[in-house]
Amino acid sequence: MLRSDNLAFAARRCFRNSKIQTFSSPSFTSTAADPTAGERNNDDTRSSKPLADDLFRSPPRSGSYTQGDATYLSLARFYSNPPNIPALRGLLDQMRSDPRRFPERLFPPILRAFGRAGLPLEALRLFDEMLPSFQCIPSTFSLNSTLSSLLSSPNSSSLAFPFFRRALRLHHSLNPNLLTFNLILKSLCSPPSPSLPLALHLFRSIPLRGLHPDAYTYSTLIAALARSGRLDDAFALLDEMQLDGVAPNSVTFNSLFHTILRTGDFRRAANLTRYMLLKGCPPTLATYNTLVHGLCRHGRLEEALALIDRMVLRNGLIPNEVTYGALVDGFVKLGCVADAQRVFDVMRERGVRANEFMYSALITGLFRCDCVDEALRLWAVMESEGVKPNEVLYTVLVDGLSRHGKVAEAEDVITKMTAEGCNPNVRTFSALMWGYFRAGNSHQALATWTKLVRHGCEPNKVSYSILINGLCEEGKVKEGMMVWKNMISRGCTPDLMAYTAMIRGLCISGRVDGGMRLFYDMMASGDAEPDAVAYNALFDGLIKADKLIQAIDLLGSMVQRDCDPDEVTCNIFLKGLRWDEEKGRNLMEGMIVRMVKRGRINGAANIVLVMCKKYMSPKSTIWEKVVSMVCNMKEVRGEIDKILGEISCENDL
């Protein structure tokens, strides 16, 4: 009640010359007249109507000041932080009923409050209403507050630039400042559909208005260029930034690191690190987290651990949940779940609280290594620590249970998820549908598809692929083709899994020519690049249809497209050759020679291993080609030189 009492005091001070003696609103009632007023709940006070109808009736004026403005401003600020939308709407209604000019400083707190409350369009409408309803000409302050509200929601950020242009057209007195342009640039550069040409044009127009871009301006554009893959343009803008006398900060470099590491260009990332230090910009914890995440993403965990040691020893920075989360995720993706658990335990010992991302990664890894009970125990620990599961975590649990045949438990998880106000998404239903298909229960899988649609989820390429694959696996190729046509008609591009499932279904049903046509359509459209599984489906269909020559021609095309045959490929052709050892050896040695010529040493070595497993030892010339190429690999030569160096040191000792 302290804030309400202060407001009551302000109201009494503003109106001490007024004839009004009492206030009908509980917010302004004297505690002497009402002894229970001090015991009322503050929430009730904030949600009640803030003003009596006669509170601001005919207020006297003194120059440009109207008696009551201070109270309106106090109420606007009071109900804006935190936002109390019903009270703010009541305040605005009271102001509309008071036909006079209001000062502009009343509106920015309300405009920003609408943005924080997730009502950016209401902020936009209030800005448009300022002049006609409140006789207030908006200035840049109100313009920037409205832009901030629009940018607070991803769904309304695209409206910022059209609103900006319309505001300048309607209010000629508006004079945008640098903050205005920074907000507009942020809206134009925001994913998922940035408008970079327009953003660059706007950026070039800033100096024409007598303004100078700052670090935030440049960093916004550099990050957008980097995200869109235009790294050279981003670096050119970084150079221009420094020529303009603006020093880059860690935020500027972090966006570049993120894109460079995503492409795996570690040499360029190392050069950028040195350049960053040269410019006197020390790496922050966010910089280190970006670098660690990039290294873990590409499986370079030893370097990531070394970087964390440097971060702690040289810079005195303490790893946080983002740092540990990147390590846990990296170990899980490499299949080192035990190491991920050790990192998780060390993190908890150091008092760092695990977040949703970390639990999601570790639970996923435990399910993948068939540690179902351990995954469920970790879920229980997560709930006991007060971490509320979100859509991603629930989907991970549903997927893990479904993969291990526990579809009934997965259904219960979805029921619990819905009861707790967390709506299942298309991935949740797709995981359950995949589990039912794997369990051989296509009826329940189709029922899950119906639930997916009824819940308002838009099917994506993954859900379509699971449905097509499940139907074709059960021999329902006709139904699978109907789903395929529906998928195409809805503008959803098939992925590799959908193509492979449909090709396999057509080949199994004896329609190999149809499978070949679909295969060539896939390559012509560029929607997906065939892998060994797709090729193997066609090899199997062609050989069963007594089209061995066509299968061998397709095998040559496979090697030419740098897709390595695997053991399944070899078995299919050996079966087609009726396990003729001589013909099989010649075929596989031919594949090895072609792959060696194309530098596909791993694929060639795998075929050699397959031959050895089948007691079909390659010729000495084949061994020579493969071993020679392996020894010429940079990594191998580096290891050999390292070992020779260690031997030399031991001899010196």
XYZ file of C-alpha atoms in Angstrom:
653
model
C 0.000 0.000 0.000
C 3.020 2.308 0.207
C 2.916 3.220 -3.469
C -0.859 3.760 -3.381
C -0.474 6.075 -0.341
C 2.187 8.067 -2.185
C -0.149 8.445 -5.130
C -2.945 9.556 -2.827
C -0.631 12.168 -1.349
C 0.303 13.396 -4.839
C -3.376 13.654 -5.752
C -4.188 15.606 -2.603
C -1.285 17.972 -3.203
C -2.301 18.583 -6.815
C -5.886 19.274 -5.834
C -5.582 21.030 -2.484
C -7.341 24.068 -4.007
C -10.117 21.906 -5.426
C -13.516 21.509 -3.818
C -13.206 17.714 -3.969
C -12.918 16.314 -0.443
C -13.240 12.564 -0.904
C -12.422 9.997 -3.562
C -14.676 7.124 -4.439
C -11.781 4.970 -5.667
C -10.330 2.695 -2.944
C -6.852 3.692 -4.118
C -7.364 7.223 -2.763
C -9.572 6.604 0.309
C -8.181 7.888 3.580
C -7.264 5.205 6.098
C -8.852 7.364 8.803
C -12.215 7.115 7.071
C -11.698 3.426 6.344
C -9.535 1.585 8.956
C -9.416 -1.558 6.791
C -7.888 0.241 3.819
C -4.335 -0.467 4.946
C -5.042 -4.191 5.081
C -6.351 -4.529 1.569
C -4.426 -6.594 -0.886
C -2.304 -4.526 -3.252
C -3.462 -6.638 -6.197
C -7.063 -5.646 -5.526
C -6.000 -2.007 -5.411
C -4.157 -2.253 -8.735
C -7.004 -4.059 -10.511
C -9.743 -1.669 -9.320
C -10.839 1.336 -11.351
C -8.091 3.895 -10.636
C -10.164 7.050 -10.969
C -13.544 8.358 -9.929
C -15.598 9.893 -12.683
C -15.412 13.367 -11.150
C -11.720 13.294 -10.182
C -10.435 15.413 -13.072
C -13.553 17.364 -13.888
C -12.759 20.906 -15.129
C -9.163 21.136 -13.838
C -7.747 24.670 -13.742
C -4.861 25.668 -16.006
C -1.724 27.621 -15.224
C 0.127 28.499 -18.443
C 1.014 25.257 -20.279
C 0.380 23.196 -17.137
C -3.039 21.764 -16.430
C -3.840 20.734 -12.913
C -4.025 16.917 -12.869
C -1.161 16.200 -15.301
C 1.146 15.088 -12.472
C -1.461 12.624 -11.211
C -2.053 11.229 -14.669
C 1.698 10.798 -15.088
C 2.036 9.104 -11.697
C -0.790 6.716 -12.536
C 0.627 6.002 -16.001
C 3.987 5.094 -14.508
C 2.452 3.166 -11.625
C 0.281 0.970 -13.864
C 3.012 0.519 -16.486
C 5.621 -1.184 -14.314
C 4.657 -3.970 -14.115
C 1.980 -3.625 -16.796
C -1.594 -3.547 -15.459
C -3.495 -3.505 -18.720
C -7.085 -3.164 -17.357
C -6.043 -0.202 -15.208
C -4.189 1.420 -18.115
C -7.208 1.021 -20.348
C -9.357 2.613 -17.651
C -6.903 5.487 -17.366
C -6.989 6.060 -21.130
C -10.798 5.977 -21.124
C -10.800 8.647 -18.412
C -8.406 10.743 -20.476
C -10.597 10.390 -23.576
C -13.548 11.699 -21.624
C -11.534 14.766 -20.644
C -11.520 16.976 -23.800
C -8.229 18.802 -23.431
C -4.614 18.644 -24.524
C -2.439 16.145 -22.654
C 1.345 16.394 -22.320
C 3.321 13.854 -24.329
C 5.274 12.509 -21.361
C 2.145 10.580 -20.293
C 2.248 8.232 -23.281
C 5.731 6.596 -23.570
C 5.331 4.579 -20.315
C 1.964 3.267 -21.526
C 3.290 2.501 -25.017
C 6.174 0.488 -23.597
C 3.864 -1.274 -21.143
C 1.703 -2.554 -24.003
C 4.839 -3.996 -25.602
C 5.925 -5.744 -22.392
C 2.416 -7.172 -22.026
C 2.552 -8.662 -25.538
C 0.094 -6.147 -27.012
C 2.216 -4.275 -29.584
C -0.740 -3.534 -31.844
C -2.478 -1.749 -28.995
C 0.609 0.446 -28.654
C 0.427 1.219 -32.356
C -3.254 2.184 -32.088
C -2.527 4.428 -29.099
C 0.189 6.259 -31.056
C -2.258 6.865 -33.912
C -4.826 8.125 -31.380
C -2.536 10.603 -29.617
C -3.359 13.579 -31.871
C -7.094 13.082 -32.580
C -8.165 11.864 -29.118
C -5.658 13.504 -26.781
C -4.655 16.606 -28.787
C -1.026 15.596 -28.342
C 1.456 15.839 -31.210
C 3.775 12.818 -30.897
C 7.515 13.378 -30.841
C 10.475 11.077 -31.435
C 10.168 9.886 -27.824
C 6.715 8.392 -28.454
C 7.791 7.116 -31.871
C 10.704 5.195 -30.363
C 8.521 3.801 -27.570
C 6.043 2.471 -30.143
C 8.839 0.958 -32.227
C 10.221 -0.778 -29.115
C 6.770 -2.236 -28.440
C 6.506 -3.560 -31.996
C 9.951 -5.147 -31.738
C 9.043 -6.862 -28.466
C 7.096 -9.502 -30.421
C 8.474 -11.459 -33.408
C 5.017 -11.401 -34.992
C 4.855 -7.607 -35.102
C 8.487 -6.651 -35.807
C 7.791 -6.638 -39.561
C 5.296 -3.803 -38.996
C 7.980 -1.458 -37.639
C 9.234 -0.070 -40.956
C 5.765 0.498 -42.540
C 4.671 2.185 -39.306
C 7.801 4.361 -39.324
C 7.176 5.557 -42.888
C 3.503 6.267 -42.199
C 4.354 8.169 -38.993
C 6.814 10.421 -40.856
C 4.212 11.075 -43.538
C 1.468 12.009 -41.049
C 3.586 13.931 -38.519
C 6.019 16.235 -40.296
C 7.410 17.498 -36.991
C 8.957 14.108 -36.204
C 12.748 14.176 -36.291
C 14.097 10.589 -36.033
C 17.259 10.166 -34.000
C 19.888 7.421 -34.032
C 17.849 5.249 -31.674
C 14.975 5.383 -34.167
C 17.191 4.138 -36.989
C 18.731 1.447 -34.775
C 15.277 0.121 -33.937
C 14.248 0.113 -37.605
C 17.471 -1.641 -38.590
C 16.858 -4.256 -35.915
C 13.398 -4.944 -37.351
C 14.719 -5.177 -40.934
C 17.571 -7.493 -39.901
C 15.541 -9.787 -37.646
C 15.030 -13.421 -38.698
C 13.335 -15.352 -40.154
C 12.946 -13.049 -43.195
C 15.391 -10.146 -43.000
C 15.277 -7.415 -45.641
C 18.983 -6.751 -46.061
C 18.860 -4.536 -49.203
C 16.411 -2.210 -47.472
C 18.451 -2.296 -44.258
C 21.639 -1.356 -46.122
C 19.829 1.456 -47.947
C 18.537 2.806 -44.642
C 22.012 2.498 -43.123
C 23.508 4.601 -45.928
C 20.858 7.282 -45.376
C 21.749 7.814 -41.687
C 24.684 10.229 -42.344
C 22.447 12.238 -44.677
C 20.399 13.208 -41.611
C 23.455 14.451 -39.752
C 23.690 11.322 -37.593
C 26.649 8.996 -37.088
C 26.152 5.209 -36.791
C 27.353 3.734 -33.507
C 28.588 0.279 -32.504
C 25.024 -1.011 -32.159
C 24.176 0.137 -35.701
C 27.170 -1.593 -37.250
C 26.838 -4.724 -35.085
C 23.200 -5.182 -36.106
C 24.049 -5.101 -39.812
C 27.199 -7.219 -39.453
C 25.237 -9.898 -37.581
C 22.511 -9.914 -40.256
C 25.046 -10.210 -43.092
C 26.844 -13.018 -41.270
C 23.604 -14.932 -40.614
C 22.704 -14.745 -44.316
C 26.075 -16.225 -45.288
C 27.547 -12.969 -46.621
C 30.698 -13.171 -44.540
C 32.855 -11.166 -46.943
C 30.366 -8.288 -46.836
C 30.244 -8.558 -43.038
C 34.045 -8.272 -42.788
C 34.048 -5.363 -45.239
C 31.545 -3.568 -43.017
C 33.736 -4.336 -39.997
C 36.639 -2.577 -41.738
C 34.385 0.348 -42.661
C 33.249 0.552 -39.039
C 36.795 1.123 -37.835
C 37.598 3.594 -40.612
C 34.552 5.528 -39.403
C 36.116 5.717 -35.955
C 33.686 3.314 -34.277
C 35.381 0.664 -32.126
C 33.929 -2.853 -32.480
C 32.857 -4.601 -29.289
C 32.481 -8.235 -28.296
C 28.910 -8.333 -29.654
C 30.233 -7.396 -33.096
C 32.787 -10.200 -33.076
C 30.465 -12.805 -31.520
C 28.071 -12.710 -34.475
C 30.996 -13.317 -36.842
C 32.348 -16.152 -34.692
C 28.933 -17.810 -34.678
C 28.702 -17.934 -38.473
C 32.354 -18.854 -39.078
C 32.239 -21.746 -36.618
C 28.954 -22.968 -38.062
C 30.761 -23.464 -41.385
C 33.701 -25.170 -39.643
C 36.298 -22.601 -40.792
C 38.462 -22.792 -37.676
C 41.471 -21.130 -39.291
C 39.422 -18.024 -39.996
C 38.008 -18.122 -36.459
C 41.555 -18.250 -35.023
C 42.594 -15.270 -37.158
C 39.530 -13.334 -36.022
C 40.400 -14.103 -32.379
C 43.879 -12.637 -32.846
C 42.413 -9.615 -34.634
C 39.942 -9.111 -31.795
C 42.733 -9.074 -29.210
C 44.813 -6.780 -31.399
C 41.972 -4.247 -31.380
C 41.927 -4.243 -27.591
C 38.616 -6.070 -27.309
C 38.997 -8.841 -24.705
C 36.764 -11.901 -25.181
C 33.793 -12.058 -22.858
C 32.042 -15.098 -21.443
C 29.584 -14.899 -24.362
C 32.538 -14.994 -26.790
C 34.008 -18.067 -25.134
C 30.601 -19.750 -25.086
C 30.231 -19.114 -28.819
C 33.672 -20.598 -29.498
C 33.077 -23.606 -27.237
C 29.707 -24.287 -28.847
C 31.230 -24.097 -32.339
C 34.040 -26.499 -31.457
C 31.654 -28.955 -29.779
C 29.307 -28.778 -32.736
C 32.075 -30.141 -34.964
C 33.252 -32.758 -32.481
C 36.452 -30.946 -31.449
C 35.899 -31.457 -27.751
C 39.563 -31.579 -26.732
C 40.067 -28.090 -28.131
C 36.863 -26.935 -26.431
C 38.106 -28.199 -23.055
C 41.472 -26.513 -23.596
C 39.672 -23.262 -24.418
C 37.665 -23.490 -21.192
C 40.913 -23.934 -19.216
C 42.291 -20.816 -20.889
C 39.094 -18.942 -20.156
C 39.400 -19.719 -16.449
C 43.173 -19.373 -16.002
C 43.945 -16.378 -18.230
C 40.743 -14.376 -18.163
C 39.325 -15.377 -14.792
C 35.901 -16.166 -16.282
C 33.708 -18.811 -14.680
C 31.881 -21.253 -16.974
C 28.097 -20.950 -16.771
C 25.194 -23.176 -17.815
C 25.687 -22.231 -21.483
C 29.325 -23.381 -21.397
C 28.512 -26.675 -19.717
C 25.473 -27.155 -21.952
C 27.634 -26.923 -25.076
C 29.999 -29.566 -23.662
C 27.174 -31.912 -22.685
C 25.559 -31.554 -26.110
C 28.906 -32.120 -27.847
C 29.677 -35.294 -25.890
C 26.169 -36.637 -26.538
C 26.463 -36.066 -30.293
C 29.752 -37.968 -30.294
C 28.092 -40.832 -28.439
C 30.151 -40.219 -25.276
C 27.191 -40.144 -22.906
C 29.292 -41.189 -19.893
C 31.547 -38.163 -20.424
C 28.467 -35.954 -20.762
C 27.205 -37.247 -17.422
C 30.564 -36.495 -15.792
C 30.445 -32.911 -17.071
C 26.894 -32.651 -15.767
C 27.922 -33.901 -12.315
C 30.925 -31.536 -12.155
C 28.671 -28.630 -13.086
C 26.234 -29.415 -10.275
C 29.075 -29.803 -7.779
C 30.197 -26.264 -8.687
C 26.735 -24.895 -7.982
C 25.692 -24.223 -11.574
C 22.017 -24.983 -12.134
C 21.217 -27.068 -15.212
C 18.804 -25.531 -17.714
C 16.266 -27.068 -20.097
C 18.772 -27.354 -22.958
C 21.207 -29.380 -20.868
C 18.545 -31.775 -19.596
C 17.225 -32.157 -23.140
C 20.653 -33.086 -24.529
C 21.531 -35.526 -21.749
C 18.126 -37.259 -21.696
C 18.337 -37.628 -25.485
C 21.783 -39.223 -25.163
C 20.654 -41.643 -22.464
C 17.721 -42.823 -24.573
C 19.981 -43.274 -27.611
C 22.371 -45.514 -25.679
C 19.405 -47.559 -24.390
C 19.712 -46.272 -20.805
C 15.958 -45.835 -20.447
C 15.804 -46.164 -16.661
C 18.664 -43.685 -16.245
C 16.901 -41.207 -18.542
C 13.698 -41.484 -16.500
C 15.636 -41.018 -13.249
C 17.214 -37.863 -14.667
C 13.752 -36.612 -15.620
C 12.629 -37.120 -12.016
C 15.706 -35.222 -10.758
C 14.897 -32.380 -13.152
C 11.339 -32.072 -11.842
C 12.505 -32.264 -8.226
C 14.842 -29.312 -8.844
C 11.971 -27.165 -10.042
C 12.818 -27.134 -13.748
C 9.503 -26.926 -15.574
C 9.505 -29.042 -18.756
C 8.794 -27.178 -21.981
C 7.683 -28.436 -25.396
C 11.209 -29.509 -26.346
C 11.756 -31.529 -23.161
C 8.386 -33.241 -23.378
C 9.047 -34.092 -27.029
C 12.437 -35.592 -26.097
C 10.727 -37.793 -23.499
C 7.962 -38.853 -25.898
C 10.522 -39.643 -28.604
C 12.719 -41.666 -26.249
C 9.820 -43.711 -24.896
C 8.414 -44.297 -28.391
C 11.779 -45.481 -29.723
C 11.904 -48.114 -27.005
C 8.384 -49.415 -27.580
C 6.835 -47.633 -24.577
C 4.106 -45.939 -26.609
C 1.506 -46.212 -23.824
C 3.813 -44.296 -21.476
C 4.445 -41.790 -24.255
C 0.680 -41.246 -24.596
C 0.503 -40.599 -20.849
C 3.272 -38.005 -21.171
C 1.288 -36.152 -23.847
C -1.804 -36.222 -21.611
C 0.216 -34.815 -18.688
C 1.822 -32.267 -20.982
C -1.563 -30.972 -22.142
C -2.942 -30.885 -18.585
C -0.041 -28.664 -17.514
C -0.800 -26.152 -20.245
C 2.061 -27.147 -22.553
C 0.636 -27.903 -25.979
C 2.210 -30.768 -27.952
C 3.623 -29.692 -31.297
C 4.066 -31.434 -34.620
C 7.340 -33.027 -33.484
C 5.700 -34.495 -30.390
C 2.957 -36.193 -32.410
C 5.444 -37.277 -35.101
C 7.607 -39.029 -32.490
C 4.589 -40.899 -31.126
C 3.436 -41.820 -34.633
C 6.904 -43.183 -35.417
C 6.745 -45.289 -32.251
C 3.397 -46.811 -33.230
C 4.661 -47.667 -36.713
C 7.761 -49.306 -35.235
C 5.514 -51.334 -32.933
C 3.507 -52.497 -35.957
C 0.380 -50.628 -34.877
C -0.461 -48.626 -37.994
C -4.043 -48.080 -36.802
C -2.891 -46.096 -33.754
C -0.276 -44.327 -35.870
C -3.009 -43.053 -38.196
C -5.089 -42.066 -35.158
C -2.103 -40.043 -33.925
C -1.976 -38.304 -37.305
C -5.632 -37.371 -36.859
C -4.846 -35.955 -33.396
C -2.008 -33.947 -34.900
C -4.373 -32.282 -37.357
C -7.136 -31.750 -34.768
C -4.705 -29.984 -32.433
C -4.097 -27.413 -35.152
C -0.540 -28.558 -35.871
C 0.625 -27.985 -39.440
C 2.196 -31.215 -40.787
C 5.788 -30.709 -41.915
C 8.162 -32.737 -44.051
C 9.223 -34.879 -41.070
C 5.662 -35.884 -40.130
C 4.800 -36.588 -43.771
C 7.972 -38.670 -44.153
C 7.145 -40.756 -41.075
C 3.623 -41.394 -42.350
C 4.781 -42.303 -45.882
C 7.573 -44.536 -44.579
C 5.249 -46.310 -42.147
C 2.607 -46.986 -44.799
C 5.134 -48.210 -47.365
C 6.839 -50.463 -44.795
C 3.479 -52.190 -44.289
C 3.003 -52.587 -48.028
C 0.362 -49.852 -48.291
C 2.087 -48.183 -51.218
C -1.149 -46.850 -52.705
C -2.021 -45.061 -49.461
C 1.565 -43.824 -49.218
C 1.303 -42.351 -52.721
C -1.920 -40.567 -51.736
C -0.126 -38.992 -48.762
C 2.749 -38.074 -51.083
C 0.409 -36.245 -53.474
C -1.274 -34.478 -50.551
C 2.136 -33.387 -49.298
C 3.080 -31.936 -52.683
C -0.279 -30.201 -53.119
C 0.159 -28.436 -49.752
C 3.492 -27.004 -50.857
C 5.573 -29.142 -48.508
C 8.884 -30.173 -50.104
C 9.715 -33.865 -49.542
C 12.960 -34.662 -47.738
C 15.348 -37.559 -48.304
C 13.455 -39.839 -45.919
C 10.182 -39.327 -47.816
C 11.839 -39.920 -51.186
C 13.633 -43.037 -49.933
C 10.472 -44.459 -48.352
C 8.465 -43.901 -51.518
C 11.209 -45.327 -53.753
C 11.558 -48.398 -51.531
C 7.782 -48.895 -51.490
C 7.552 -48.703 -55.282
C 10.470 -51.130 -55.718
C 9.066 -53.635 -53.204
C 5.711 -53.584 -54.976
C 7.445 -54.372 -58.279
C 7.150 -50.857 -59.755
C 10.894 -50.341 -60.219
C 10.447 -48.025 -63.194
C 8.269 -45.760 -61.043
C 10.949 -45.793 -58.359
C 13.610 -44.820 -60.913
C 11.469 -41.946 -62.215
C 10.979 -40.649 -58.683
C 14.728 -40.982 -58.046
C 15.588 -38.892 -61.096
C 12.902 -36.348 -60.147
C 14.598 -35.987 -56.770
C 17.993 -35.292 -58.346
C 16.555 -32.930 -60.965
C 14.626 -30.873 -58.410
C 17.546 -30.663 -55.985
C 15.186 -31.214 -53.046
C 17.459 -33.888 -51.564
C 20.767 -35.603 -52.276
C 20.454 -39.410 -52.416
C 22.444 -41.396 -49.867
C 23.477 -45.058 -49.747
C 20.064 -46.086 -48.343
C 18.216 -44.590 -51.323
C 20.624 -46.180 -53.798
C 20.388 -49.549 -52.029
C 16.588 -49.513 -52.348
C 16.957 -49.089 -56.116
C 19.775 -51.667 -56.376
C 17.621 -54.234 -54.611
C 14.604 -53.488 -56.813
C 16.593 -53.581 -60.065
C 18.389 -56.827 -59.244
C 15.143 -58.530 -58.218
C 13.702 -57.403 -61.557
C 16.688 -59.023 -63.366
C 18.122 -55.652 -64.377
C 21.681 -56.230 -63.166
C 23.326 -54.173 -65.928
C 21.159 -51.165 -65.094
C 22.014 -51.629 -61.397
C 25.766 -51.658 -62.181
C 25.378 -48.473 -64.255
C 23.593 -46.850 -61.333
C 26.424 -47.994 -59.044
C 28.891 -46.142 -61.274
C 26.728 -43.027 -61.059
C 26.650 -43.395 -57.268
C 30.459 -43.434 -57.009
C 30.721 -40.536 -59.453
C 28.436 -38.437 -57.212
C 30.799 -39.122 -54.259
C 28.299 -41.315 -52.424
C 30.221 -44.228 -50.905
C 28.784 -47.745 -51.207
C 28.461 -49.585 -47.895
C 28.298 -53.204 -46.768
C 24.597 -53.436 -47.664
C 25.458 -52.370 -51.217
C 28.058 -55.125 -51.471
C 25.657 -57.765 -50.126
C 22.924 -56.747 -52.603
C 25.290 -57.110 -55.588
C 26.850 -60.319 -54.314
C 23.364 -61.745 -54.006
C 22.600 -60.546 -57.549
C 25.766 -62.219 -58.785
C 24.625 -65.405 -57.013
C 27.609 -65.162 -54.662
C 30.075 -65.744 -57.502
C 33.347 -65.007 -55.692
C 35.354 -64.005 -58.744
C 32.722 -61.653 -60.140
C 32.099 -60.219 -56.694
C 35.815 -59.554 -56.150
C 36.139 -57.850 -59.540
C 33.106 -55.661 -58.838
C 34.339 -54.540 -55.428
C 37.925 -53.996 -56.582
C 36.555 -51.837 -59.404
C 34.652 -49.755 -56.828
C 37.829 -49.365 -54.742
C 39.892 -48.183 -57.718
C 37.281 -45.614 -58.728
C 36.953 -44.279 -55.185
C 40.752 -44.029 -54.768
C 40.940 -41.994 -57.980
C 38.303 -39.632 -56.601
C 40.105 -39.321 -53.267
C 37.357 -41.164 -51.365
C 39.794 -42.995 -49.119
C 37.347 -43.752 -46.301
C 34.859 -45.338 -48.680
C 37.600 -47.372 -50.340
C 38.913 -48.567 -46.977
C 35.405 -49.638 -45.937
C 35.035 -51.785 -49.061
C 38.406 -53.401 -48.303
C 37.121 -54.252 -44.817
C 33.943 -55.769 -46.314
C 36.040 -57.936 -48.647
C 38.210 -59.131 -45.772
C 35.139 -60.009 -43.696
C 33.926 -62.177 -46.581
C 37.364 -63.802 -47.019
C 37.787 -62.162 -50.428
C 41.248 -60.690 -50.043
C 41.965 -57.844 -52.518
C 44.895 -58.070 -54.923
C 48.254 -56.698 -53.827
C 47.930 -53.761 -56.221
C 44.655 -52.758 -54.533
C 46.299 -52.981 -51.109
C 49.154 -50.826 -52.353
C 46.817 -48.114 -53.674
C 44.767 -47.948 -50.485
C 47.696 -48.067 -48.023
C 49.642 -45.492 -50.050
C 46.710 -43.104 -50.004
C 46.089 -43.637 -46.291
C 49.718 -42.854 -45.481
C 49.566 -39.673 -47.545
C 46.683 -38.334 -45.475
C 47.684 -35.201 -43.600
C 46.422 -36.463 -40.256
C 48.288 -39.770 -40.544
C 51.532 -38.107 -41.571
C 51.196 -35.724 -38.658
C 50.792 -38.606 -36.217
C 53.735 -40.469 -37.738
C 55.955 -37.377 -37.437
C 54.820 -36.950 -33.835
C 55.708 -40.547 -32.952
C 59.094 -40.281 -34.691
C 59.785 -37.105 -32.749
C 59.002 -38.813 -29.455
C 61.272 -41.727 -30.345
C 64.089 -39.288 -31.200
C 63.681 -37.520 -27.840
C 63.873 -40.833 -25.976
C 67.075 -41.750 -27.824
C 68.606 -38.378 -26.920
C 67.832 -39.003 -23.265
